[in-house]
Tab-separated table of C-alpha atoms in Angstrom:
chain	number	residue	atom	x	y	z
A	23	UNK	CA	-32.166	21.063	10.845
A	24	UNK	CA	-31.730	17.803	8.527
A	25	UNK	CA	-30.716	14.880	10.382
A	26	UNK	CA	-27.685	13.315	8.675
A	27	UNK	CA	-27.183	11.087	5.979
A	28	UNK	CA	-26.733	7.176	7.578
A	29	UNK	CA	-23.050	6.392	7.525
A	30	UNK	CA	-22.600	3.460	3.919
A	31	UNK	CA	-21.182	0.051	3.791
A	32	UNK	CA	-18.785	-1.022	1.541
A	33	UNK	CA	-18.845	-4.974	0.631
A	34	UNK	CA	-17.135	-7.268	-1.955
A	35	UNK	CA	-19.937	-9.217	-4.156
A	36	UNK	CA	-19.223	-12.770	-4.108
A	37	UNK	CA	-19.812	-15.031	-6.884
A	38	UNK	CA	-23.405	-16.968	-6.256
A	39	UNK	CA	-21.795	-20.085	-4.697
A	40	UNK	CA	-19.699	-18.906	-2.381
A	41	UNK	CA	-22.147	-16.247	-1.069
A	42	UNK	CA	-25.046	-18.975	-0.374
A	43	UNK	CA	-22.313	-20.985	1.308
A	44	UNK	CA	-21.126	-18.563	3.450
A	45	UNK	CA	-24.784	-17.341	4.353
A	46	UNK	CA	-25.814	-20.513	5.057
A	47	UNK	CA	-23.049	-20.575	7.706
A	48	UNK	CA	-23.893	-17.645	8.855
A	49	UNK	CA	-27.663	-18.179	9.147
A	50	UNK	CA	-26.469	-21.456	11.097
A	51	UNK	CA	-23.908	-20.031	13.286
A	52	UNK	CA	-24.587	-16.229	13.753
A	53	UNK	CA	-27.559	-15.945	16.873
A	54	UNK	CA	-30.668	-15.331	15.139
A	55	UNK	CA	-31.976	-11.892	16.856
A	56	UNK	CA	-28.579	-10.354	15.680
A	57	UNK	CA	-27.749	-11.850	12.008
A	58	UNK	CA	-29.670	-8.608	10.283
A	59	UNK	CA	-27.022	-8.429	7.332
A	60	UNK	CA	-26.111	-11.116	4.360
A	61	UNK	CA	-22.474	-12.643	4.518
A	62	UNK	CA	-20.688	-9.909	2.997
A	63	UNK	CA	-16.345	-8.864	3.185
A	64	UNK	CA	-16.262	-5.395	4.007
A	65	UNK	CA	-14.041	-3.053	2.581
A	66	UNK	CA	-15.143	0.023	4.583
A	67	UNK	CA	-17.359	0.185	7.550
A	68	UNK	CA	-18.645	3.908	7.653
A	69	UNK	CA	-18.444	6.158	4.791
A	70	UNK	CA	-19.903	9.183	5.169
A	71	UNK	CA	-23.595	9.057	3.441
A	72	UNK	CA	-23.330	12.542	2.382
A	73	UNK	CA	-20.691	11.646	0.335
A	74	UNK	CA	-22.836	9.273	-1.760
A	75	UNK	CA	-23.091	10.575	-5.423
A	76	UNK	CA	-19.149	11.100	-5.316
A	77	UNK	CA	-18.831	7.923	-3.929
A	78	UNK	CA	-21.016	6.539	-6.544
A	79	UNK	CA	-18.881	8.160	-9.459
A	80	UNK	CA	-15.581	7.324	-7.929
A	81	UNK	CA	-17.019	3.559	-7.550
A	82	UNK	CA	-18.198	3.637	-11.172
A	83	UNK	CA	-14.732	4.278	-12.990
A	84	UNK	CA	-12.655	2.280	-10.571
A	85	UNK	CA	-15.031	-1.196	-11.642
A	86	UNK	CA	-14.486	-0.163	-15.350
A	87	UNK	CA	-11.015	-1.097	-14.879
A	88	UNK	CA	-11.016	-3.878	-12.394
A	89	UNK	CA	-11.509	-7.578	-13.778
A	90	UNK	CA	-13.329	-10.032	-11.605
A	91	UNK	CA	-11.040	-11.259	-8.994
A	92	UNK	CA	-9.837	-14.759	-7.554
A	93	UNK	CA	-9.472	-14.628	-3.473
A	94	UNK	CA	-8.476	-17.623	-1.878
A	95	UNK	CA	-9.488	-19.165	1.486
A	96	UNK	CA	-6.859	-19.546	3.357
A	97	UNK	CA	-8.038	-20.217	7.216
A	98	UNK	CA	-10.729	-19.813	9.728
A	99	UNK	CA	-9.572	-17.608	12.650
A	100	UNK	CA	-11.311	-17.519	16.146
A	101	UNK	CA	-12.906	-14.057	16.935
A	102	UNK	CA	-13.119	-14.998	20.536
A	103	UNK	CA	-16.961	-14.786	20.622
A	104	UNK	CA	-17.338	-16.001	17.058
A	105	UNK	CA	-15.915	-17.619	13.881
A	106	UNK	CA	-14.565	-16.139	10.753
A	107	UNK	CA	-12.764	-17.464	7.356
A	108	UNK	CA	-10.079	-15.431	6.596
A	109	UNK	CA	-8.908	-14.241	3.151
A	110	UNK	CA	-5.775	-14.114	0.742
A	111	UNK	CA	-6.457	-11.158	-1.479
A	112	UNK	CA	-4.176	-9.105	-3.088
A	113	UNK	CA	-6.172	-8.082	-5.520
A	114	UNK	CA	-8.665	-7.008	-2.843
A	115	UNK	CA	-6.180	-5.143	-0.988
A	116	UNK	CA	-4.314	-3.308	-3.676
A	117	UNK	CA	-8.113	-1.934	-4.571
A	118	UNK	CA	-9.335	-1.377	-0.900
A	119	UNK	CA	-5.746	0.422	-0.616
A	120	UNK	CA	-6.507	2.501	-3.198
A	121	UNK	CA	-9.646	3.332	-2.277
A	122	UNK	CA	-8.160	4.264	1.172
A	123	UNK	CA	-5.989	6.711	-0.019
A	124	UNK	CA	-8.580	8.542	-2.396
A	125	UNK	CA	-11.227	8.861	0.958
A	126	UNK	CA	-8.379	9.198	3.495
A	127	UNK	CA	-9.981	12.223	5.224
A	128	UNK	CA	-13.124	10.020	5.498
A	129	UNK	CA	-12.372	7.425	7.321
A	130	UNK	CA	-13.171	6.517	10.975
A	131	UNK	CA	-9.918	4.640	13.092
A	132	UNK	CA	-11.746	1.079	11.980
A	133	UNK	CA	-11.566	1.950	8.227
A	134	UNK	CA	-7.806	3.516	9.111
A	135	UNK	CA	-6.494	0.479	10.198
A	136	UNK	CA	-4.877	-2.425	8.243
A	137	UNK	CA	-7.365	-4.306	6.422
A	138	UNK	CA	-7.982	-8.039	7.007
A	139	UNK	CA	-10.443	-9.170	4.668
A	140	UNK	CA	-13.019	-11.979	6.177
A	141	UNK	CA	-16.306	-13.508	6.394
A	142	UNK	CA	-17.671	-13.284	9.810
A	143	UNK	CA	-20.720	-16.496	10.347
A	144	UNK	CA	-20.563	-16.560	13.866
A	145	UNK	CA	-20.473	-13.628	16.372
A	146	UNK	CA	-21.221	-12.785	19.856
A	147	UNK	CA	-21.731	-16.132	21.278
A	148	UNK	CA	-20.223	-17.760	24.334
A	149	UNK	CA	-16.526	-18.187	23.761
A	150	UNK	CA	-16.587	-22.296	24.338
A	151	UNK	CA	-19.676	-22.327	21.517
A	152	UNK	CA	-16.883	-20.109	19.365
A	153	UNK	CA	-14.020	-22.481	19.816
A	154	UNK	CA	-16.427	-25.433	19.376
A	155	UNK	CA	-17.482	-24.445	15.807
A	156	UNK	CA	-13.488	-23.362	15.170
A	157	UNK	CA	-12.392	-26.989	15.812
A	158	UNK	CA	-15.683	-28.391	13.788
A	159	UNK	CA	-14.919	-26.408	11.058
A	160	UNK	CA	-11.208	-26.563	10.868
A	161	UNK	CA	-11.056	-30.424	10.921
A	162	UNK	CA	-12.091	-30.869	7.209
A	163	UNK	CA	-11.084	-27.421	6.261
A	164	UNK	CA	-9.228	-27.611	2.514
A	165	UNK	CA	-8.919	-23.839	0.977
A	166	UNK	CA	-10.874	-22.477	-1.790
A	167	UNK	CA	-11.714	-20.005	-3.910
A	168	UNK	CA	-14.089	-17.663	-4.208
A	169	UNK	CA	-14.867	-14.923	-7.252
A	170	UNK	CA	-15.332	-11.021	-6.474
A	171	UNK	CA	-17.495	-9.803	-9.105
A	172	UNK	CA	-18.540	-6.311	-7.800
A	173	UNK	CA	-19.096	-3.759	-5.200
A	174	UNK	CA	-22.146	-3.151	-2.875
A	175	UNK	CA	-22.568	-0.040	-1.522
A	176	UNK	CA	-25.161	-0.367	1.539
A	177	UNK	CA	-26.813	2.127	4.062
A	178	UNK	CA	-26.760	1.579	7.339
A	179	UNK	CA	-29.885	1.753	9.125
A	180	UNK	CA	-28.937	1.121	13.199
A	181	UNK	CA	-28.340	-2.832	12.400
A	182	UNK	CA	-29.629	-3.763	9.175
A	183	UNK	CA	-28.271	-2.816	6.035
A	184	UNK	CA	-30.163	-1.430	2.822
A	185	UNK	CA	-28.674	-2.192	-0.600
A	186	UNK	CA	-28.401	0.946	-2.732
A	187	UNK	CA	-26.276	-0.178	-5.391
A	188	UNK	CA	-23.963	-2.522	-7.037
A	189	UNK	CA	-20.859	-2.295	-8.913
A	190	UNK	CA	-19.344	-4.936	-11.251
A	191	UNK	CA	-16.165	-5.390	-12.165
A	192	UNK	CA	-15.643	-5.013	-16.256
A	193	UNK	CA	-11.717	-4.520	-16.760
């Protein structure tokens, strides 16, 4: 019997700038022993892997219409045991709604719910180190933008992620 095919990420690619800023957060922030993935913004959490090539066709003609995207910002919100910006993203949403609807039978109650688009850089530390970084961070906080260029479709592999493939955007 064939084991199944690890469950794929779905992640936003972020213009070069903002990603090394938000994964230099994250490499300062996130405990060490348990920051195995990049920053990313996910989309979807668990896609089923045997699913991949129509995933990968779906993916294909959906970034030949989408232009880049501006997503703004907007916040950092306390995760209780971590840290994460939050995002303004219409764009984003209108596509990750779509998206939704096409793999609707797919998705697991996390993918189901009502998507929040963020960038996690801290996680799974004690609650007063959380609230600490919150109040560092939000004191000079000004929003900004950020530019989604693509799609990156991961595997998951227990913890870490593998990259299979990227998607721009060309509308």
């Amino acid at each position: 019997m064939t084991a199944p095919e690890p469950a794929l990420i779905l992640t936003l690619a972020m213009d070069g700038a903002s990603f090394a800023h938000f994964d230099e957060l994250r490499r300062r922030h996130f405990p060490p022993e348990r920051n195995v993935v990049p920053a990313h913004i996910t989309l979807f959490h668990a896609l089923p892997g045997d699913q991949r090539s129509l995933i990968c066709r779906e993916l294909d003609a959906i970034c030949r219409s989408v232009p880049p995207m501006t997503l703004t910002v907007a916040g950092l919100r306390s995760l209780g045991r971590g840290t994460a910006f939050f995002l303004e993203a219409p764009r984003l949403r209108e596509l990750r709604d779509h998206l939704a609807d096409e793999w609707r039978d797919w998705l697991t109650p996390q993918d189901s719910q009502r998507y929040h688009p963020h960038v996690t850089i801290q996680n799974k530390v004690d609650p007063k180190e959380a609230k600490a970084l919150l109040a560092e961070l939000s004191a000079g906080f000004r929003p900004f933008e950020v530019r989604g260029e693509g799609l990156l479709l991961w595997r998951y592999l227990g913890g870490p992620w593998e990259r299979l493939r990227s998607f721009r955007f060309t509308g």
